[in-house]
Short mmCIF file of C-alpha atoms in Angstrom, two decimals:
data_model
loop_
_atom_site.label_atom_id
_atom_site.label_comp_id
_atom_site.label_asym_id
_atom_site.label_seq_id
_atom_site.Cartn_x
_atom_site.Cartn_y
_atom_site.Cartn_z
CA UNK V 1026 11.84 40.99 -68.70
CA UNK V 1027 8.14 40.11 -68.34
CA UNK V 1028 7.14 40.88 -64.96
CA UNK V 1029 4.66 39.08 -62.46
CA UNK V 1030 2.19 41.20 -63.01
CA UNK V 1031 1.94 40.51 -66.70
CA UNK V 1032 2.01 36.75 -65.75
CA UNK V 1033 -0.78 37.31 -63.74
CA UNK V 1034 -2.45 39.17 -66.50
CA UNK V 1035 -2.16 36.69 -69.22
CA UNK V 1036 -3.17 33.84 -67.00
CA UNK V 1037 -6.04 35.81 -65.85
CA UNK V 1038 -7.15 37.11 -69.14
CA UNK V 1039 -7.31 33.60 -70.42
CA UNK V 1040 -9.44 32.11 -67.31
CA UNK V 1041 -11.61 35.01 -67.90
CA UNK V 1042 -12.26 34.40 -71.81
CA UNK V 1043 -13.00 30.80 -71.02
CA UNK V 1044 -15.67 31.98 -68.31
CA UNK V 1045 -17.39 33.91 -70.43
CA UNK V 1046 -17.03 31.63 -73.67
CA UNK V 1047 -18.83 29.00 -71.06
CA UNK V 1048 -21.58 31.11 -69.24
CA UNK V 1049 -22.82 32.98 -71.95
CA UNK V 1050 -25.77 30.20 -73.25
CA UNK V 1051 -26.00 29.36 -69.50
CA UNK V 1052 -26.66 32.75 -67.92
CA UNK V 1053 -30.30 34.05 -69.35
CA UNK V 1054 -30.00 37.13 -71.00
CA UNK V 1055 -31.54 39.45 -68.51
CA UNK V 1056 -29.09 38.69 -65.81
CA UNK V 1057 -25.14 39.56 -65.54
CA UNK V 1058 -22.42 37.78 -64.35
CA UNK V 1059 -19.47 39.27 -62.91
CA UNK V 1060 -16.02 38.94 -60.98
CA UNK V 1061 -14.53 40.80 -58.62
CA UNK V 1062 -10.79 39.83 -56.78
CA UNK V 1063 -7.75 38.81 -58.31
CA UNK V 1064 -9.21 37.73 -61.81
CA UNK V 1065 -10.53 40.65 -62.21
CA UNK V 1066 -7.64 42.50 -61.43
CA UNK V 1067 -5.43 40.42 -63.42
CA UNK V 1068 -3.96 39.19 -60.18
CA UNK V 1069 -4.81 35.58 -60.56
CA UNK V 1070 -2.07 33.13 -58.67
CA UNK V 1071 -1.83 29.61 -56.98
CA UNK V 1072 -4.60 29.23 -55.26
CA UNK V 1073 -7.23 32.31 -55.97
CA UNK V 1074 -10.67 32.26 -55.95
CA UNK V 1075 -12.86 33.30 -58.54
CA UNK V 1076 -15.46 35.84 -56.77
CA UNK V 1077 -18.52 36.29 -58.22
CA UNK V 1078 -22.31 36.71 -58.41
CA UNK V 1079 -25.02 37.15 -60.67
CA UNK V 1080 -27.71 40.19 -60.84
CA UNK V 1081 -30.81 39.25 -61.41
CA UNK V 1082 -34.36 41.64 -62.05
CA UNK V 1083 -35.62 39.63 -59.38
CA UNK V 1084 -35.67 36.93 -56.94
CA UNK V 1085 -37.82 34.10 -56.59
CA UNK V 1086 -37.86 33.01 -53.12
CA UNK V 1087 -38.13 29.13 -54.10
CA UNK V 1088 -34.63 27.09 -54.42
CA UNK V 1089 -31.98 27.99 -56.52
CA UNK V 1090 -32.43 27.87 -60.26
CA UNK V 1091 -31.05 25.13 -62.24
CA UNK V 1092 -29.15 27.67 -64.79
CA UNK V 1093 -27.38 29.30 -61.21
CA UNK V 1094 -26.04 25.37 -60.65
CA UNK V 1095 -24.70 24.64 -63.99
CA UNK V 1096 -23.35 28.31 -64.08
CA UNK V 1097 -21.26 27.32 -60.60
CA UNK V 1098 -20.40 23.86 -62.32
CA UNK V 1099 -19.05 25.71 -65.56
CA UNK V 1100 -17.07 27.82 -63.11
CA UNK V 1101 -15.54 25.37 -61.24
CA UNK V 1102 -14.53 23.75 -64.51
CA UNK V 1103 -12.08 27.47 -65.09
CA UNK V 1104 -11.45 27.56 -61.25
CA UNK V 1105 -11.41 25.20 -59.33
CA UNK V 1106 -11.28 26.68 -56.07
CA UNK V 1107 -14.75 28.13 -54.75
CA UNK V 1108 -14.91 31.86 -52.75
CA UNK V 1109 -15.09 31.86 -49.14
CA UNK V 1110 -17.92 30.48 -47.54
CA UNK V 1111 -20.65 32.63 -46.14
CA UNK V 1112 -19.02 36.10 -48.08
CA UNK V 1113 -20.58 38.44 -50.98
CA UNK V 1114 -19.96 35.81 -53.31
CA UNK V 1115 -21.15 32.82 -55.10
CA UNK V 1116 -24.85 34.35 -54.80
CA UNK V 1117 -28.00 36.00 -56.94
CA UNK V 1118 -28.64 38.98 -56.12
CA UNK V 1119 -31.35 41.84 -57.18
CA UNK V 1120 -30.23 44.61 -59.58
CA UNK V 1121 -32.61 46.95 -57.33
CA UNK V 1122 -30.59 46.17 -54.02
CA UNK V 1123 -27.64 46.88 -55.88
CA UNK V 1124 -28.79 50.23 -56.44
CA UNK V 1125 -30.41 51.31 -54.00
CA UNK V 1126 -30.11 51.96 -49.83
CA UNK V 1127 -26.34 53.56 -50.19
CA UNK V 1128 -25.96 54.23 -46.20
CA UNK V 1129 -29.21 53.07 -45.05
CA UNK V 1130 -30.10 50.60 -42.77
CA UNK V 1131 -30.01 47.80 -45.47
CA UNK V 1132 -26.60 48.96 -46.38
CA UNK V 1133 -25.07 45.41 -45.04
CA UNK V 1134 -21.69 44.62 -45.22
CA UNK V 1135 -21.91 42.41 -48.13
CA UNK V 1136 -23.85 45.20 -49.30
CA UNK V 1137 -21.45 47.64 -49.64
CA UNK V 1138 -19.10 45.32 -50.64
CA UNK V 1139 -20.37 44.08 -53.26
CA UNK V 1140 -21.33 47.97 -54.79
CA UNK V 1141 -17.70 49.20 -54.02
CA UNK V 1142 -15.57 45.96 -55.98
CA UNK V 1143 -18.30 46.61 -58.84
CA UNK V 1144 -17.22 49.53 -59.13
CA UNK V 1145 -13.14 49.59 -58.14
CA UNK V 1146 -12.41 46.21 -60.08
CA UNK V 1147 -15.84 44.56 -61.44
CA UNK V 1148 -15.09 42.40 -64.31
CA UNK V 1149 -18.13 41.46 -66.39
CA UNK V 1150 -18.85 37.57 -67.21
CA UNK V 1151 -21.75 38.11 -69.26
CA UNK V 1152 -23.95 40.94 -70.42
CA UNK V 1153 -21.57 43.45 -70.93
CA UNK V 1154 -23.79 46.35 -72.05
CA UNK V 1155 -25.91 45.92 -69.01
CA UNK V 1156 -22.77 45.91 -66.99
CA UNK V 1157 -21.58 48.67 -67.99
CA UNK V 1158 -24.92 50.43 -67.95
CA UNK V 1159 -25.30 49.59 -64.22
CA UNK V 1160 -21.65 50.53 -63.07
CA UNK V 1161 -22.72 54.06 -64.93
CA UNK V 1162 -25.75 53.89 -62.69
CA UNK V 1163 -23.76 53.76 -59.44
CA UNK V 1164 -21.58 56.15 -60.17
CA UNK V 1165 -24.46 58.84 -61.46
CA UNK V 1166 -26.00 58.09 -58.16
CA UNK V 1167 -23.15 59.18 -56.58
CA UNK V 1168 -21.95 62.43 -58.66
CA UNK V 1169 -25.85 63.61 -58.85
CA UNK V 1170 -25.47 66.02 -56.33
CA UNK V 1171 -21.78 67.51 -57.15
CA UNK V 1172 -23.20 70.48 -58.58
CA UNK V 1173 -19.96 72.54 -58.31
CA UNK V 1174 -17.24 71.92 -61.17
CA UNK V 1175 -14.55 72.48 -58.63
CA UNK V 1176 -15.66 69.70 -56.21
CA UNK V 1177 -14.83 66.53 -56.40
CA UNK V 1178 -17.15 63.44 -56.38
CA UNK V 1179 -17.30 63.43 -52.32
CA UNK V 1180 -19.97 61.10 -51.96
CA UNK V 1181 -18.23 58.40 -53.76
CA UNK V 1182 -14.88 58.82 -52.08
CA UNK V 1183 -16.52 58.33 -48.87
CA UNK V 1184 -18.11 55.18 -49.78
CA UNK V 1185 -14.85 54.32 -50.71
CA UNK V 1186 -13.53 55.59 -47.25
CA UNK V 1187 -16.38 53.72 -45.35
CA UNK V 1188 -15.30 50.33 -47.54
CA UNK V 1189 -11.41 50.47 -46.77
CA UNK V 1190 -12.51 50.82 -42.96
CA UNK V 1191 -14.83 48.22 -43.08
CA UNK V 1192 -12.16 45.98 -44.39
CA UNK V 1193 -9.61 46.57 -42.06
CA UNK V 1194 -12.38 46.37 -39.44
CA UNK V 1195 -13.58 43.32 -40.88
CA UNK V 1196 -10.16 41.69 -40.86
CA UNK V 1197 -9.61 42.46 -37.06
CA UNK V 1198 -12.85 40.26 -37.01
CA UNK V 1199 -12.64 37.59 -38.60
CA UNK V 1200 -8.94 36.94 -37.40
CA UNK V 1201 -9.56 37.45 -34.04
CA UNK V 1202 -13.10 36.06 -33.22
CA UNK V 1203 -13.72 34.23 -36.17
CA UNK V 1204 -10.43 31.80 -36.26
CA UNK V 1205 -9.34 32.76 -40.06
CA UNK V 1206 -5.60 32.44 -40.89
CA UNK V 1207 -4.61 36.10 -40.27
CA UNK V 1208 -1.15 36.56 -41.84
CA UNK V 1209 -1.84 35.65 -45.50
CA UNK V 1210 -5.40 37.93 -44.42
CA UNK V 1211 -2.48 40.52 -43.22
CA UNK V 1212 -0.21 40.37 -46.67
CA UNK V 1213 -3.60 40.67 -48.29
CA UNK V 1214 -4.73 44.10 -46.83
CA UNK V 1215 -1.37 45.85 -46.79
CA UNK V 1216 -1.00 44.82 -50.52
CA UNK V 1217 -4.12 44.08 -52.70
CA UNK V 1218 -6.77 46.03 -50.39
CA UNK V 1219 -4.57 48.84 -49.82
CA UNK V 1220 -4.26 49.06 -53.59
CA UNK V 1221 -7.97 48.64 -54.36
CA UNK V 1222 -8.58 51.70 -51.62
CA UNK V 1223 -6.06 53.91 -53.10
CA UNK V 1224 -7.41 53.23 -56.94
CA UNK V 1225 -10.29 54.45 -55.89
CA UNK V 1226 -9.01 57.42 -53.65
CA UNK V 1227 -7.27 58.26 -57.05
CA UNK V 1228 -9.76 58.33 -59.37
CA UNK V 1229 -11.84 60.44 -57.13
CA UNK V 1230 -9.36 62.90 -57.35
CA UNK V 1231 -9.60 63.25 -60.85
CA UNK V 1232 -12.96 64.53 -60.98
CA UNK V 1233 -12.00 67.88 -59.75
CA UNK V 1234 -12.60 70.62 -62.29
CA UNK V 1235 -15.06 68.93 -64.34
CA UNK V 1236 -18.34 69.24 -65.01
CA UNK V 1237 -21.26 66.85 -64.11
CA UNK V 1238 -21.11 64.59 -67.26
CA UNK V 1239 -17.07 64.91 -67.17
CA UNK V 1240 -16.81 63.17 -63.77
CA UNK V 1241 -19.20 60.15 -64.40
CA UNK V 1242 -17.31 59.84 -67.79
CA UNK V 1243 -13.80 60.07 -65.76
CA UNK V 1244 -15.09 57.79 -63.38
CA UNK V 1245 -16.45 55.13 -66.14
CA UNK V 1246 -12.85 55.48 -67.92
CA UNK V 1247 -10.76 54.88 -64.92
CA UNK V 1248 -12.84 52.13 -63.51
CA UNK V 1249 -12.80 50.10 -67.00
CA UNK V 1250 -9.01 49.39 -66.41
CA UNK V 1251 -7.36 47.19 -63.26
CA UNK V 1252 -6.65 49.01 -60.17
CA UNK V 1253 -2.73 49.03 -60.42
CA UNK V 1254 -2.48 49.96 -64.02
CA UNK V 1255 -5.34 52.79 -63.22
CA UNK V 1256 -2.80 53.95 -60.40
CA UNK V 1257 -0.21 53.61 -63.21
CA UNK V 1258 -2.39 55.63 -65.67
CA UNK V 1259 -3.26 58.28 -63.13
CA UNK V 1260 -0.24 59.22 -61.83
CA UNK V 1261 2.48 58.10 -64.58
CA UNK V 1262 4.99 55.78 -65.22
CA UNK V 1263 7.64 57.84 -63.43
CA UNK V 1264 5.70 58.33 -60.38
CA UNK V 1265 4.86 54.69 -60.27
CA UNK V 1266 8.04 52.77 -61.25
CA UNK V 1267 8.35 51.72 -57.48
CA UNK V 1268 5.68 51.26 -56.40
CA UNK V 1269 4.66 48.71 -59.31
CA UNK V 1270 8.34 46.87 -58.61
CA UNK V 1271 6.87 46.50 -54.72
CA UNK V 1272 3.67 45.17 -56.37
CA UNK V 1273 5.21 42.73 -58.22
CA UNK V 1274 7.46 41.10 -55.28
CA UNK V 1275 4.26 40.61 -53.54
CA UNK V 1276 2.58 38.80 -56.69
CA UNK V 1277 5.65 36.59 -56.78
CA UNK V 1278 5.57 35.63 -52.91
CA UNK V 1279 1.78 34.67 -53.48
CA UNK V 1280 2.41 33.01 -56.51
CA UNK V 1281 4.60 30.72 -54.67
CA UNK V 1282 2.81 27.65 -52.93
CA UNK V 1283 5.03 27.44 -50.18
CA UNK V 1284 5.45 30.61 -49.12
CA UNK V 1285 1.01 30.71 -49.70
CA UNK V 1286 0.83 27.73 -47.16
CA UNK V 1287 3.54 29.35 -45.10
CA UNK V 1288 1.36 31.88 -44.34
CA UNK V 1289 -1.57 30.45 -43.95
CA UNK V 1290 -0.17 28.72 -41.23
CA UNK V 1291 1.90 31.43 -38.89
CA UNK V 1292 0.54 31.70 -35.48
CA UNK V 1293 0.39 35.21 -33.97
CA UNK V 1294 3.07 34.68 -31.50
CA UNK V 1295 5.86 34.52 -34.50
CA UNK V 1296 4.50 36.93 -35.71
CA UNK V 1297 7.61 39.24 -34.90
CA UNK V 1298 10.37 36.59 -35.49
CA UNK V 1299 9.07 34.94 -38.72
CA UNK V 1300 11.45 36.13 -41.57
CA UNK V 1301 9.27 35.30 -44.33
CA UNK V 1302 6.47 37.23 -42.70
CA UNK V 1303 8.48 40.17 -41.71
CA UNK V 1304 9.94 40.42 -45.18
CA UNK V 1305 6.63 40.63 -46.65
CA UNK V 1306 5.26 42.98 -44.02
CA UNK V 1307 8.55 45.65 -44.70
CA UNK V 1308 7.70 44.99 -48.54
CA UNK V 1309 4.22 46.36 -47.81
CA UNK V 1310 5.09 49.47 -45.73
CA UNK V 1311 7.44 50.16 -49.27
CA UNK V 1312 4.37 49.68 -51.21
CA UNK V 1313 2.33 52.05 -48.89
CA UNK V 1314 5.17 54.79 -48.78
CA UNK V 1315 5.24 54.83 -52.65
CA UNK V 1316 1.66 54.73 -53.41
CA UNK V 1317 1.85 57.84 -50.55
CA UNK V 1318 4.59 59.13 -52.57
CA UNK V 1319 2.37 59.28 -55.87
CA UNK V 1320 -0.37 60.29 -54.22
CA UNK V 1321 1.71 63.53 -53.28
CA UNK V 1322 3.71 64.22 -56.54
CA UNK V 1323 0.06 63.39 -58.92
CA UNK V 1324 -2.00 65.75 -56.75
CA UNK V 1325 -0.39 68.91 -55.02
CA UNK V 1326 -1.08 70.06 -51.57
CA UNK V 1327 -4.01 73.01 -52.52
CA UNK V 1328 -5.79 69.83 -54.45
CA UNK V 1329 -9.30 69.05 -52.56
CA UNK V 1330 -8.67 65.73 -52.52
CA UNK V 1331 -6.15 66.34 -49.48
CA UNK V 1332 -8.54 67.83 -47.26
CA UNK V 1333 -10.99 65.49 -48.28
CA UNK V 1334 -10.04 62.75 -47.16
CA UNK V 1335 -9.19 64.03 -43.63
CA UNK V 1336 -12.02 66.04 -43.40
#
């Protein structure tokens, strides 16, 4: 029985061959295109966004290039609905502020953002040597300074920490102060976001006992496939059976259009009585107790990556 999942897949793959079959004599050939979100993670259902942006050398301060408008036409052409106004998306941005300021003051955000999906589910559009050559330049920048075989790549996983916070944070934000729809925002960060968070978690993991080169080669393996079939490769089939099955009921609720405009549409004060919702909401503490689960059974209790993450 062909699951969601590979629905999403196929439907995904073939949005993403017709992006790059369209951008490639638009983009110029010093800049990359790329996708992050549910494309990219072969997630793509009724009404998804295609989130991207293109890296540039550098920025000319004038207005925005006539290539960067037909690029967002072409786009729109594949997927019609644009990313959220105001985000990480839909921009230019310079390949030196990409790699560079990790933590500092100019670490934004968007910023961060940006530099963790490149990495956790980045999907190139165009370019793809240089794509790949830059994702290998994050992660070197982070496993520089693991000199010991035995540790893991710590700097990365709290990056990856720092992000997950900043999204829960972030949602707290925007659906209290900012007015956003909060319970499709909700579904969203117990299911997809918790699933980007824990890829990454993962595949941190899996630099332990390896030398220098090993870990940025782990970490440029792992990051090549989509988050759940990562989690899948990671920790096995067996490990993962569930937690994949709790995956797919979500795809299928979000793949419906009612149940999507159901939720965007909840107030807060049914929150506790609407079935739907709380249906959902129970699926996603499953999915959370299984990924848990895996987590446990993949890596045993003397691994580092336990105390890591707490400490």
């Amino acid at each position: 029985m062909i699951s969601t999942y590979d629905k999403t897949t196929e439907a995904s793959d073939t949005a993403l061959e017709r992006l790059r079959e369209s951008l490639k004599s638009i983009i110029p050939p010093e800049a990359i295109a790329l996708t992050c979100g549910s494309y990219a993670r072969r997630e793509a259902t009724v009404g998804s966004d295609l989130d991207f942006y293109v890296l540039v050398p550098a920025l000319d301060d004038s207005s925005e290039p006539e290539w960067f408008t037909r690029a967002k036409d072409a786009i729109t052409e594949v997927v019609t609905k644009p990313p959220s106004a105001g985000g990480a998306f839909e921009s230019l941005i310079q390949i030196h502020d990409l790699l560079n300021n990790f933590g500092g003051d100019k670490d934004t955000n968007q910023t961060i953002t940006r530099r963790m999906l490149y990495l956790l589910e980045g999907e190139y559009l165009t370019n793809e040597t240089e794509f790949k050559r830059i994702r290998r330049n994050i992660i070197e920048r982070y496993v520089s300074e693991t000199r010991d075989d035995r540790h893991i790549a710590q700097y990365l996983l709290n990056d990856i920490i720092r992000y997950w916070r900043t999204i829960t944070v972030d949602y707290a934000f925007k659906t209290q102060e900012a007015g956003k729809p909060w319970a499709i925002r909700n579904i969203k960060l117990v299911f997809s976001r918790k699933l980007i968070y824990a890829s990454g978690l993962f595949s941190v993991a899996m630099t332990h006992n390896r030398n220098q080169e090993e870990k940025i080669e782990t970490l440029e393996s792992l990051f090549s496939i989509p988050p759940l079939k990562r989690i899948e490769y990671i920790c096995g089939k067996a490990n993962t059976q569930e937690l994949v099955t709790s995956y797919n009921r979500f795809l299928s609720q979000i793949d419906n259009k009612e149940m999507r405009s159901h939720l965007e549409t909840i107030s807060k004060e049914n929150r506790d009585t609407d079935q739907k919702f709380r249906e959902l909401k129970d699926e996603g503490y499953r999915f959370g107790t299984e990924l848990l689960a895996a987590f446990n059974n993949t890596f045993p209790a003397d691994h580092p990556i336990h105390r890591a993450v707490i400490f």
